[in-house]
Amino acid sequence: MKQKFSWKAFISFGLTYSFIIIIISGFVLYVSPPGRYANWVNWKILGFTKEGWQALHTVFSYTFVLLSIFHLFTINWRAFLSYLKTKKKTGLNKKREFYISTVLVLVFFFGIVFAVPPFKTVMDFGEYLTESWEKAEEEPPIPHA
């Protein structure tokens, strides 16, 4: 007997695969050389150029967002609405968690925007890794050659 297609399983697998690809591609892009150098030396990891990794990262990020929206509005819509209705009646009973997570997100956001440690340190380390690929004897004669 043929089983009915499970959108819940499809979306869950898609979210999992997208998440894994976003993590891997994000790490590769974090340590990859600058584009001008990557193009000059035909840099590749696992058969993908820097542009290939950027495409993977971008497309699977969009896929993750799209599947997340479907996950909320098709699979968990009733549970989500029920949660909102309950919170409207009873109030937010996890206020400490709400405030702490809100403050933490704001600290991360403004820490990144204003480039303060440790956020600047993370970005500086990524820049160090990026710049470590280039050797003076391998530099292109003109930028983005």
mmCIF file of N, CA and C in Angstrom:
data_model
loop_
_atom_site.group_PDB
_atom_site.id
_atom_site.type_symbol
_atom_site.label_atom_id
_atom_site.label_comp_id
_atom_site.label_asym_id
_atom_site.label_seq_id
_atom_site.Cartn_x
_atom_site.Cartn_y
_atom_site.Cartn_z
ATOM 1 N N MET A 1 0.839 -1.184 0.000
ATOM 2 C CA MET A 1 0.000 0.000 0.000
ATOM 3 C C MET A 1 0.886 1.250 0.000
ATOM 4 N N LYS A 2 0.579 2.169 -0.869
ATOM 5 C CA LYS A 2 1.367 3.393 -1.017
ATOM 6 C C LYS A 2 1.001 4.382 0.080
ATOM 7 N N GLN A 3 2.050 4.899 0.771
ATOM 8 C CA GLN A 3 1.809 5.855 1.840
ATOM 9 C C GLN A 3 1.636 7.258 1.281
ATOM 10 N N LYS A 4 0.832 8.054 1.978
ATOM 11 C CA LYS A 4 0.601 9.440 1.608
ATOM 12 C C LYS A 4 1.888 10.251 1.831
ATOM 13 N N PHE A 5 2.156 11.200 0.944
ATOM 14 C CA PHE A 5 3.334 12.062 1.065
ATOM 15 C C PHE A 5 3.239 12.869 2.353
ATOM 16 N N SER A 6 4.305 12.875 3.131
ATOM 17 C CA SER A 6 4.327 13.580 4.412
ATOM 18 C C SER A 6 5.055 14.915 4.260
ATOM 19 N N TRP A 7 4.286 15.999 4.243
ATOM 20 C CA TRP A 7 4.878 17.329 4.158
ATOM 21 C C TRP A 7 5.695 17.641 5.403
ATOM 22 N N LYS A 8 5.249 17.126 6.540
ATOM 23 C CA LYS A 8 5.967 17.354 7.791
ATOM 24 C C LYS A 8 7.378 16.770 7.710
ATOM 25 N N ALA A 9 7.488 15.545 7.238
ATOM 26 C CA ALA A 9 8.801 14.903 7.099
ATOM 27 C C ALA A 9 9.632 15.620 6.033
ATOM 28 N N PHE A 10 9.006 15.972 4.910
ATOM 29 C CA PHE A 10 9.699 16.670 3.834
ATOM 30 C C PHE A 10 10.307 17.978 4.327
ATOM 31 N N ILE A 11 9.505 18.777 5.033
ATOM 32 C CA ILE A 11 9.974 20.061 5.532
ATOM 33 C C ILE A 11 11.052 19.866 6.594
ATOM 34 N N SER A 12 10.871 18.882 7.461
ATOM 35 C CA SER A 12 11.867 18.621 8.509
ATOM 36 C C SER A 12 13.204 18.193 7.918
ATOM 37 N N PHE A 13 13.177 17.292 6.939
ATOM 38 C CA PHE A 13 14.421 16.888 6.271
ATOM 39 C C PHE A 13 15.057 18.067 5.540
ATOM 40 N N GLY A 14 14.240 18.849 4.842
ATOM 41 C CA GLY A 14 14.747 20.009 4.116
ATOM 42 C C GLY A 14 15.398 21.024 5.041
ATOM 43 N N LEU A 15 14.765 21.271 6.195
ATOM 44 C CA LEU A 15 15.346 22.189 7.176
ATOM 45 C C LEU A 15 16.675 21.652 7.701
ATOM 46 N N THR A 16 16.725 20.368 7.965
ATOM 47 C CA THR A 16 17.952 19.762 8.482
ATOM 48 C C THR A 16 19.077 19.853 7.461
ATOM 49 N N TYR A 17 18.799 19.467 6.222
ATOM 50 C CA TYR A 17 19.831 19.533 5.174
ATOM 51 C C TYR A 17 20.283 20.971 4.937
ATOM 52 N N SER A 18 19.329 21.888 4.872
ATOM 53 C CA SER A 18 19.674 23.297 4.653
ATOM 54 C C SER A 18 20.547 23.818 5.780
ATOM 55 N N PHE A 19 20.197 23.484 7.012
ATOM 56 C CA PHE A 19 20.960 23.928 8.174
ATOM 57 C C PHE A 19 22.400 23.425 8.109
ATOM 58 N N ILE A 20 22.568 22.165 7.774
ATOM 59 C CA ILE A 20 23.912 21.574 7.684
ATOM 60 C C ILE A 20 24.730 22.268 6.592
ATOM 61 N N ILE A 21 24.124 22.495 5.434
ATOM 62 C CA ILE A 21 24.832 23.145 4.326
ATOM 63 C C ILE A 21 25.170 24.598 4.674
ATOM 64 N N ILE A 22 24.271 25.296 5.367
ATOM 65 C CA ILE A 22 24.545 26.676 5.784
ATOM 66 C C ILE A 22 25.728 26.711 6.747
ATOM 67 N N ILE A 23 25.779 25.784 7.677
ATOM 68 C CA ILE A 23 26.894 25.745 8.642
ATOM 69 C C ILE A 23 28.216 25.479 7.916
ATOM 70 N N ILE A 24 28.229 24.468 7.053
ATOM 71 C CA ILE A 24 29.471 24.107 6.354
ATOM 72 C C ILE A 24 29.915 25.235 5.429
ATOM 73 N N SER A 25 28.998 25.759 4.624
ATOM 74 C CA SER A 25 29.372 26.821 3.685
ATOM 75 C C SER A 25 29.764 28.099 4.421
ATOM 76 N N GLY A 26 29.105 28.386 5.529
ATOM 77 C CA GLY A 26 29.475 29.560 6.323
ATOM 78 C C GLY A 26 30.885 29.439 6.867
ATOM 79 N N PHE A 27 31.250 28.257 7.342
ATOM 80 C CA PHE A 27 32.609 28.045 7.839
ATOM 81 C C PHE A 27 33.628 28.181 6.717
ATOM 82 N N VAL A 28 33.336 27.564 5.565
ATOM 83 C CA VAL A 28 34.259 27.647 4.424
ATOM 84 C C VAL A 28 34.438 29.099 4.000
ATOM 85 N N LEU A 29 33.348 29.857 3.934
ATOM 86 C CA LEU A 29 33.452 31.264 3.531
ATOM 87 C C LEU A 29 34.174 32.097 4.586
ATOM 88 N N TYR A 30 34.064 31.723 5.841
ATOM 89 C CA TYR A 30 34.753 32.440 6.918
ATOM 90 C C TYR A 30 36.266 32.308 6.779
ATOM 91 N N VAL A 31 36.732 31.144 6.340
ATOM 92 C CA VAL A 31 38.179 30.912 6.241
ATOM 93 C C VAL A 31 38.714 31.052 4.816
ATOM 94 N N SER A 32 37.858 31.341 3.865
ATOM 95 C CA SER A 32 38.283 31.387 2.467
ATOM 96 C C SER A 32 39.095 32.646 2.160
ATOM 97 N N PRO A 33 39.895 32.573 1.090
ATOM 98 C CA PRO A 33 40.674 33.758 0.695
ATOM 99 C C PRO A 33 39.770 34.828 0.092
ATOM 100 N N PRO A 34 40.286 36.050 -0.025
ATOM 101 C CA PRO A 34 39.497 37.094 -0.676
ATOM 102 C C PRO A 34 39.193 36.700 -2.125
ATOM 103 N N GLY A 35 38.115 37.222 -2.654
ATOM 104 C CA GLY A 35 37.685 36.857 -3.998
ATOM 105 C C GLY A 35 38.725 37.101 -5.064
ATOM 106 N N ARG A 36 39.439 38.218 -4.985
ATOM 107 C CA ARG A 36 40.453 38.529 -6.008
ATOM 108 C C ARG A 36 41.522 37.442 -6.040
ATOM 109 N N TYR A 37 41.945 36.975 -4.869
ATOM 110 C CA TYR A 37 42.969 35.929 -4.795
ATOM 111 C C TYR A 37 42.379 34.569 -5.179
ATOM 112 N N ALA A 38 41.198 34.293 -4.694
ATOM 113 C CA ALA A 38 40.551 33.010 -5.007
ATOM 114 C C ALA A 38 40.379 32.844 -6.517
ATOM 115 N N ASN A 39 40.010 33.915 -7.188
ATOM 116 C CA ASN A 39 39.866 33.858 -8.643
ATOM 117 C C ASN A 39 41.218 33.707 -9.335
ATOM 118 N N TRP A 40 42.218 34.405 -8.843
ATOM 119 C CA TRP A 40 43.542 34.395 -9.467
ATOM 120 C C TRP A 40 44.180 33.008 -9.431
ATOM 121 N N VAL A 41 44.058 32.320 -8.292
ATOM 122 C CA VAL A 41 44.715 31.015 -8.142
ATOM 123 C C VAL A 41 43.746 29.853 -8.381
ATOM 124 N N ASN A 42 42.529 30.157 -8.816
ATOM 125 C CA ASN A 42 41.509 29.141 -9.065
ATOM 126 C C ASN A 42 41.287 28.288 -7.815
ATOM 127 N N TRP A 43 41.078 28.946 -6.682
ATOM 128 C CA TRP A 43 40.897 28.298 -5.391
ATOM 129 C C TRP A 43 39.609 27.486 -5.372
ATOM 130 N N LYS A 44 39.705 26.269 -4.866
ATOM 131 C CA LYS A 44 38.542 25.392 -4.749
ATOM 132 C C LYS A 44 38.672 24.541 -3.490
ATOM 133 N N ILE A 45 37.547 24.247 -2.890
ATOM 134 C CA ILE A 45 37.458 23.257 -1.812
ATOM 135 C C ILE A 45 36.281 22.351 -2.152
ATOM 136 N N LEU A 46 36.531 21.055 -2.130
ATOM 137 C CA LEU A 46 35.525 20.044 -2.467
ATOM 138 C C LEU A 46 34.895 20.307 -3.835
ATOM 139 N N GLY A 47 35.689 20.854 -4.749
ATOM 140 C CA GLY A 47 35.232 21.078 -6.114
ATOM 141 C C GLY A 47 34.478 22.376 -6.341
ATOM 142 N N PHE A 48 34.256 23.166 -5.284
ATOM 143 C CA PHE A 48 33.524 24.422 -5.419
ATOM 144 C C PHE A 48 34.476 25.609 -5.318
ATOM 145 N N THR A 49 34.288 26.589 -6.192
ATOM 146 C CA THR A 49 35.024 27.849 -6.107
ATOM 147 C C THR A 49 34.396 28.693 -4.995
ATOM 148 N N LYS A 50 35.005 29.829 -4.719
ATOM 149 C CA LYS A 50 34.430 30.721 -3.715
ATOM 150 C C LYS A 50 33.024 31.149 -4.116
ATOM 151 N N GLU A 51 32.839 31.460 -5.392
ATOM 152 C CA GLU A 51 31.510 31.848 -5.870
ATOM 153 C C GLU A 51 30.515 30.706 -5.707
ATOM 154 N N GLY A 52 30.987 29.470 -5.902
ATOM 155 C CA GLY A 52 30.127 28.308 -5.697
ATOM 156 C C GLY A 52 29.692 28.175 -4.248
ATOM 157 N N TRP A 53 30.633 28.383 -3.327
ATOM 158 C CA TRP A 53 30.299 28.325 -1.903
ATOM 159 C C TRP A 53 29.340 29.454 -1.528
ATOM 160 N N GLN A 54 29.543 30.637 -2.104
ATOM 161 C CA GLN A 54 28.643 31.751 -1.835
ATOM 162 C C GLN A 54 27.236 31.442 -2.355
ATOM 163 N N ALA A 55 27.166 30.840 -3.533
ATOM 164 C CA ALA A 55 25.865 30.474 -4.092
ATOM 165 C C ALA A 55 25.177 29.436 -3.205
ATOM 166 N N LEU A 56 25.928 28.408 -2.792
ATOM 167 C CA LEU A 56 25.355 27.404 -1.888
ATOM 168 C C LEU A 56 24.822 28.061 -0.618
ATOM 169 N N HIS A 57 25.637 28.910 -0.040
ATOM 170 C CA HIS A 57 25.261 29.557 1.221
ATOM 171 C C HIS A 57 24.001 30.410 1.043
ATOM 172 N N THR A 58 23.968 31.189 -0.011
ATOM 173 C CA THR A 58 22.826 32.076 -0.256
ATOM 174 C C THR A 58 21.552 31.290 -0.547
ATOM 175 N N VAL A 59 21.617 30.360 -1.473
ATOM 176 C CA VAL A 59 20.413 29.613 -1.872
ATOM 177 C C VAL A 59 19.879 28.777 -0.716
ATOM 178 N N PHE A 60 20.767 28.108 0.020
ATOM 179 C CA PHE A 60 20.280 27.283 1.126
ATOM 180 C C PHE A 60 19.834 28.137 2.316
ATOM 181 N N SER A 61 20.331 29.357 2.443
ATOM 182 C CA SER A 61 19.799 30.265 3.461
ATOM 183 C C SER A 61 18.366 30.651 3.116
ATOM 184 N N TYR A 62 18.132 30.966 1.844
ATOM 185 C CA TYR A 62 16.764 31.258 1.395
ATOM 186 C C TYR A 62 15.872 30.034 1.556
ATOM 187 N N THR A 63 16.394 28.861 1.221
ATOM 188 C CA THR A 63 15.631 27.624 1.369
ATOM 189 C C THR A 63 15.255 27.409 2.830
ATOM 190 N N PHE A 64 16.209 27.644 3.726
ATOM 191 C CA PHE A 64 15.954 27.479 5.157
ATOM 192 C C PHE A 64 14.848 28.426 5.618
ATOM 193 N N VAL A 65 14.914 29.684 5.189
ATOM 194 C CA VAL A 65 13.887 30.658 5.570
ATOM 195 C C VAL A 65 12.527 30.244 5.024
ATOM 196 N N LEU A 66 12.474 29.864 3.763
ATOM 197 C CA LEU A 66 11.218 29.456 3.143
ATOM 198 C C LEU A 66 10.622 28.230 3.841
ATOM 199 N N LEU A 67 11.459 27.220 4.088
ATOM 200 C CA LEU A 67 10.968 26.030 4.772
ATOM 201 C C LEU A 67 10.560 26.331 6.215
ATOM 202 N N SER A 68 11.241 27.280 6.862
ATOM 203 C CA SER A 68 10.862 27.686 8.219
ATOM 204 C C SER A 68 9.474 28.322 8.220
ATOM 205 N N ILE A 69 9.203 29.128 7.211
ATOM 206 C CA ILE A 69 7.878 29.748 7.093
ATOM 207 C C ILE A 69 6.815 28.674 6.882
ATOM 208 N N PHE A 70 7.094 27.722 5.981
ATOM 209 C CA PHE A 70 6.160 26.615 5.779
ATOM 210 C C PHE A 70 6.004 25.796 7.057
ATOM 211 N N HIS A 71 7.089 25.585 7.769
ATOM 212 C CA HIS A 71 7.050 24.824 9.016
ATOM 213 C C HIS A 71 6.104 25.487 10.015
ATOM 214 N N LEU A 72 6.197 26.798 10.137
ATOM 215 C CA LEU A 72 5.335 27.521 11.069
ATOM 216 C C LEU A 72 3.890 27.544 10.581
ATOM 217 N N PHE A 73 3.678 27.924 9.325
ATOM 218 C CA PHE A 73 2.318 28.182 8.863
ATOM 219 C C PHE A 73 1.562 26.962 8.355
ATOM 220 N N THR A 74 2.227 25.858 8.089
ATOM 221 C CA THR A 74 1.483 24.676 7.636
ATOM 222 C C THR A 74 1.488 23.563 8.681
ATOM 223 N N ILE A 75 2.618 23.334 9.299
ATOM 224 C CA ILE A 75 2.706 22.222 10.247
ATOM 225 C C ILE A 75 2.304 22.662 11.654
ATOM 226 N N ASN A 76 2.781 23.813 12.087
ATOM 227 C CA ASN A 76 2.586 24.220 13.480
ATOM 228 C C ASN A 76 1.676 25.420 13.668
ATOM 229 N N TRP A 77 0.884 25.736 12.658
ATOM 230 C CA TRP A 77 0.051 26.928 12.748
ATOM 231 C C TRP A 77 -0.931 26.857 13.918
ATOM 232 N N ARG A 78 -1.612 25.724 14.084
ATOM 233 C CA ARG A 78 -2.589 25.591 15.181
ATOM 234 C C ARG A 78 -1.907 25.723 16.541
ATOM 235 N N ALA A 79 -0.777 25.052 16.696
ATOM 236 C CA ALA A 79 -0.051 25.127 17.969
ATOM 237 C C ALA A 79 0.421 26.558 18.227
ATOM 238 N N PHE A 80 0.888 27.228 17.181
ATOM 239 C CA PHE A 80 1.354 28.610 17.312
ATOM 240 C C PHE A 80 0.203 29.542 17.696
ATOM 241 N N LEU A 81 -0.937 29.409 17.025
ATOM 242 C CA LEU A 81 -2.111 30.238 17.357
ATOM 243 C C LEU A 81 -2.582 29.963 18.778
ATOM 244 N N SER A 82 -2.615 28.706 19.148
ATOM 245 C CA SER A 82 -3.017 28.336 20.497
ATOM 246 C C SER A 82 -2.093 28.962 21.528
ATOM 247 N N TYR A 83 -0.799 28.934 21.255
ATOM 248 C CA TYR A 83 0.193 29.542 22.138
ATOM 249 C C TYR A 83 -0.060 31.037 22.280
ATOM 250 N N LEU A 84 -0.293 31.719 21.154
ATOM 251 C CA LEU A 84 -0.549 33.163 21.194
ATOM 252 C C LEU A 84 -1.828 33.492 21.962
ATOM 253 N N LYS A 85 -2.888 32.684 21.752
ATOM 254 C CA LYS A 85 -4.150 32.919 22.468
ATOM 255 C C LYS A 85 -3.969 32.721 23.960
ATOM 256 N N THR A 86 -3.230 31.687 24.330
ATOM 257 C CA THR A 86 -2.973 31.426 25.753
ATOM 258 C C THR A 86 -2.182 32.562 26.366
ATOM 259 N N LYS A 87 -1.178 33.037 25.678
ATOM 260 C CA LYS A 87 -0.351 34.128 26.201
ATOM 261 C C LYS A 87 -1.138 35.433 26.292
ATOM 262 N N LYS A 88 -2.086 35.600 25.400
ATOM 263 C CA LYS A 88 -2.918 36.803 25.446
ATOM 264 C C LYS A 88 -3.786 36.789 26.702
ATOM 265 N N LYS A 89 -4.278 35.595 27.062
ATOM 266 C CA LYS A 89 -5.140 35.469 28.240
ATOM 267 C C LYS A 89 -4.346 35.451 29.544
ATOM 268 N N THR A 90 -3.280 34.643 29.568
ATOM 269 C CA THR A 90 -2.543 34.432 30.826
ATOM 270 C C THR A 90 -1.344 35.352 30.980
ATOM 271 N N GLY A 91 -0.938 35.959 29.925
ATOM 272 C CA GLY A 91 0.246 36.807 29.980
ATOM 273 C C GLY A 91 1.509 35.985 29.758
ATOM 274 N N LEU A 92 2.577 36.682 29.581
ATOM 275 C CA LEU A 92 3.866 36.040 29.334
ATOM 276 C C LEU A 92 4.430 35.556 30.666
ATOM 277 N N ASN A 93 4.500 34.223 30.855
ATOM 278 C CA ASN A 93 4.979 33.700 32.129
ATOM 279 C C ASN A 93 6.473 33.370 32.105
ATOM 280 N N LYS A 94 7.126 33.630 31.021
ATOM 281 C CA LYS A 94 8.575 33.428 30.909
ATOM 282 C C LYS A 94 9.235 34.777 30.636
ATOM 283 N N LYS A 95 8.899 35.739 31.459
ATOM 284 C CA LYS A 95 9.382 37.101 31.232
ATOM 285 C C LYS A 95 10.899 37.198 31.341
ATOM 286 N N ARG A 96 11.474 36.502 32.316
ATOM 287 C CA ARG A 96 12.929 36.562 32.488
ATOM 288 C C ARG A 96 13.627 36.066 31.227
ATOM 289 N N GLU A 97 13.171 34.932 30.678
ATOM 290 C CA GLU A 97 13.768 34.383 29.469
ATOM 291 C C GLU A 97 13.570 35.328 28.282
ATOM 292 N N PHE A 98 12.390 35.926 28.197
ATOM 293 C CA PHE A 98 12.105 36.877 27.125
ATOM 294 C C PHE A 98 13.055 38.070 27.199
ATOM 295 N N TYR A 99 13.191 38.650 28.382
ATOM 296 C CA TYR A 99 14.037 39.829 28.533
ATOM 297 C C TYR A 99 15.516 39.505 28.321
ATOM 298 N N ILE A 100 15.961 38.385 28.860
ATOM 299 C CA ILE A 100 17.366 38.009 28.699
ATOM 300 C C ILE A 100 17.686 37.762 27.226
ATOM 301 N N SER A 101 16.816 37.032 26.520
ATOM 302 C CA SER A 101 17.078 36.768 25.099
ATOM 303 C C SER A 101 17.024 38.054 24.279
ATOM 304 N N THR A 102 16.111 38.958 24.614
ATOM 305 C CA THR A 102 16.015 40.233 23.907
ATOM 306 C C THR A 102 17.277 41.067 24.122
ATOM 307 N N VAL A 103 17.719 41.157 25.364
ATOM 308 C CA VAL A 103 18.930 41.924 25.671
ATOM 309 C C VAL A 103 20.133 41.299 24.982
ATOM 310 N N LEU A 104 20.228 39.978 25.010
ATOM 311 C CA LEU A 104 21.351 39.292 24.371
ATOM 312 C C LEU A 104 21.392 39.557 22.866
ATOM 313 N N VAL A 105 20.255 39.494 22.205
ATOM 314 C CA VAL A 105 20.195 39.784 20.768
ATOM 315 C C VAL A 105 20.610 41.223 20.503
ATOM 316 N N LEU A 106 20.146 42.146 21.332
ATOM 317 C CA LEU A 106 20.523 43.557 21.156
ATOM 318 C C LEU A 106 22.016 43.776 21.395
ATOM 319 N N VAL A 107 22.571 43.110 22.403
ATOM 320 C CA VAL A 107 24.008 43.219 22.661
ATOM 321 C C VAL A 107 24.794 42.697 21.466
ATOM 322 N N PHE A 108 24.409 41.545 20.928
ATOM 323 C CA PHE A 108 25.094 40.999 19.753
ATOM 324 C C PHE A 108 24.950 41.954 18.571
ATOM 325 N N PHE A 109 23.737 42.429 18.326
ATOM 326 C CA PHE A 109 23.491 43.305 17.186
ATOM 327 C C PHE A 109 24.343 44.571 17.266
ATOM 328 N N PHE A 110 24.275 45.273 18.394
ATOM 329 C CA PHE A 110 25.019 46.529 18.520
ATOM 330 C C PHE A 110 26.516 46.284 18.691
ATOM 331 N N GLY A 111 26.891 45.158 19.261
ATOM 332 C CA GLY A 111 28.306 44.800 19.342
ATOM 333 C C GLY A 111 28.913 44.626 17.971
ATOM 334 N N ILE A 112 28.141 44.041 17.068
ATOM 335 C CA ILE A 112 28.608 43.858 15.693
ATOM 336 C C ILE A 112 28.605 45.197 14.943
ATOM 337 N N VAL A 113 27.512 45.950 15.087
ATOM 338 C CA VAL A 113 27.398 47.241 14.396
ATOM 339 C C VAL A 113 28.518 48.192 14.796
ATOM 340 N N PHE A 114 28.816 48.258 16.087
ATOM 341 C CA PHE A 114 29.831 49.195 16.575
ATOM 342 C C PHE A 114 31.213 48.563 16.724
ATOM 343 N N ALA A 115 31.366 47.332 16.266
ATOM 344 C CA ALA A 115 32.654 46.630 16.221
ATOM 345 C C ALA A 115 33.404 46.674 17.554
ATOM 346 N N VAL A 116 32.741 46.188 18.592
ATOM 347 C CA VAL A 116 33.386 46.115 19.905
ATOM 348 C C VAL A 116 33.764 44.665 20.211
ATOM 349 N N PRO A 117 34.820 44.481 21.016
ATOM 350 C CA PRO A 117 35.194 43.119 21.399
ATOM 351 C C PRO A 117 34.065 42.482 22.207
ATOM 352 N N PRO A 118 33.830 41.221 22.093
ATOM 353 C CA PRO A 118 34.556 40.191 21.350
ATOM 354 C C PRO A 118 34.088 40.038 19.904
ATOM 355 N N PHE A 119 33.070 40.793 19.511
ATOM 356 C CA PHE A 119 32.533 40.665 18.158
ATOM 357 C C PHE A 119 33.550 41.101 17.110
ATOM 358 N N LYS A 120 34.238 42.182 17.375
ATOM 359 C CA LYS A 120 35.280 42.648 16.465
ATOM 360 C C LYS A 120 36.399 41.623 16.375
ATOM 361 N N THR A 121 36.717 40.975 17.483
ATOM 362 C CA THR A 121 37.768 39.958 17.505
ATOM 363 C C THR A 121 37.423 38.796 16.577
ATOM 364 N N VAL A 122 36.172 38.372 16.585
ATOM 365 C CA VAL A 122 35.733 37.287 15.699
ATOM 366 C C VAL A 122 35.908 37.703 14.242
ATOM 367 N N MET A 123 35.511 38.919 13.919
ATOM 368 C CA MET A 123 35.635 39.399 12.544
ATOM 369 C C MET A 123 37.101 39.613 12.163
ATOM 370 N N ASP A 124 37.893 40.119 13.095
ATOM 371 C CA ASP A 124 39.328 40.303 12.833
ATOM 372 C C ASP A 124 40.013 38.960 12.577
ATOM 373 N N PHE A 125 39.633 37.943 13.336
ATOM 374 C CA PHE A 125 40.215 36.615 13.130
ATOM 375 C C PHE A 125 39.840 36.077 11.750
ATOM 376 N N GLY A 126 38.600 36.273 11.344
ATOM 377 C CA GLY A 126 38.180 35.866 10.007
ATOM 378 C C GLY A 126 38.957 36.589 8.927
ATOM 379 N N GLU A 127 39.193 37.888 9.140
ATOM 380 C CA GLU A 127 39.986 38.673 8.190
ATOM 381 C C GLU A 127 41.432 38.173 8.147
ATOM 382 N N TYR A 128 41.978 37.835 9.312
ATOM 383 C CA TYR A 128 43.330 37.272 9.384
ATOM 384 C C TYR A 128 43.405 35.971 8.586
ATOM 385 N N LEU A 129 42.415 35.105 8.762
ATOM 386 C CA LEU A 129 42.405 33.844 8.009
ATOM 387 C C LEU A 129 42.285 34.109 6.518
ATOM 388 N N THR A 130 41.438 35.064 6.157
ATOM 389 C CA THR A 130 41.255 35.418 4.748
ATOM 390 C C THR A 130 42.555 35.923 4.141
ATOM 391 N N GLU A 131 43.209 36.824 4.839
ATOM 392 C CA GLU A 131 44.445 37.410 4.320
ATOM 393 C C GLU A 131 45.618 36.433 4.345
ATOM 394 N N SER A 132 45.564 35.403 5.176
ATOM 395 C CA SER A 132 46.684 34.463 5.283
ATOM 396 C C SER A 132 46.866 33.612 4.027
ATOM 397 N N TRP A 133 45.887 33.579 3.148
ATOM 398 C CA TRP A 133 45.986 32.793 1.925
ATOM 399 C C TRP A 133 46.950 33.413 0.922
ATOM 400 N N GLU A 134 47.006 34.719 0.884
ATOM 401 C CA GLU A 134 47.777 35.417 -0.149
ATOM 402 C C GLU A 134 49.270 35.404 0.145
ATOM 403 N N LYS A 135 50.021 35.153 -0.899
ATOM 404 C CA LYS A 135 51.477 35.249 -0.833
ATOM 405 C C LYS A 135 51.883 36.307 -1.848
ATOM 406 N N ALA A 136 52.885 37.101 -1.505
ATOM 407 C CA ALA A 136 53.293 38.225 -2.362
ATOM 408 C C ALA A 136 53.631 37.766 -3.772
ATOM 409 N N GLU A 137 54.268 36.604 -3.906
ATOM 410 C CA GLU A 137 54.671 36.153 -5.241
ATOM 411 C C GLU A 137 53.492 35.643 -6.075
ATOM 412 N N GLU A 138 52.340 35.435 -5.442
ATOM 413 C CA GLU A 138 51.175 34.947 -6.172
ATOM 414 C C GLU A 138 50.132 36.031 -6.416
ATOM 415 N N GLU A 139 50.410 37.267 -6.031
ATOM 416 C CA GLU A 139 49.445 38.338 -6.201
ATOM 417 C C GLU A 139 49.232 38.628 -7.682
ATOM 418 N N PRO A 140 47.979 38.877 -8.082
ATOM 419 C CA PRO A 140 47.727 39.245 -9.473
ATOM 420 C C PRO A 140 48.362 40.603 -9.793
ATOM 421 N N PRO A 141 48.696 40.838 -11.053
ATOM 422 C CA PRO A 141 49.313 42.118 -11.411
ATOM 423 C C PRO A 141 48.395 43.311 -11.192
ATOM 424 N N ILE A 142 47.099 43.092 -11.341
ATOM 425 C CA ILE A 142 46.111 44.133 -11.052
ATOM 426 C C ILE A 142 44.996 43.505 -10.212
ATOM 427 N N PRO A 143 44.331 44.290 -9.366
ATOM 428 C CA PRO A 143 43.253 43.725 -8.538
ATOM 429 C C PRO A 143 42.153 43.092 -9.396
ATOM 430 N N HIS A 144 41.658 41.992 -8.933
ATOM 431 C CA HIS A 144 40.565 41.244 -9.584
ATOM 432 C C HIS A 144 40.913 40.800 -10.999
ATOM 433 N N ALA A 145 42.184 40.465 -11.203
ATOM 434 C CA ALA A 145 42.600 40.001 -12.535
ATOM 435 C C ALA A 145 41.986 38.652 -12.843
#
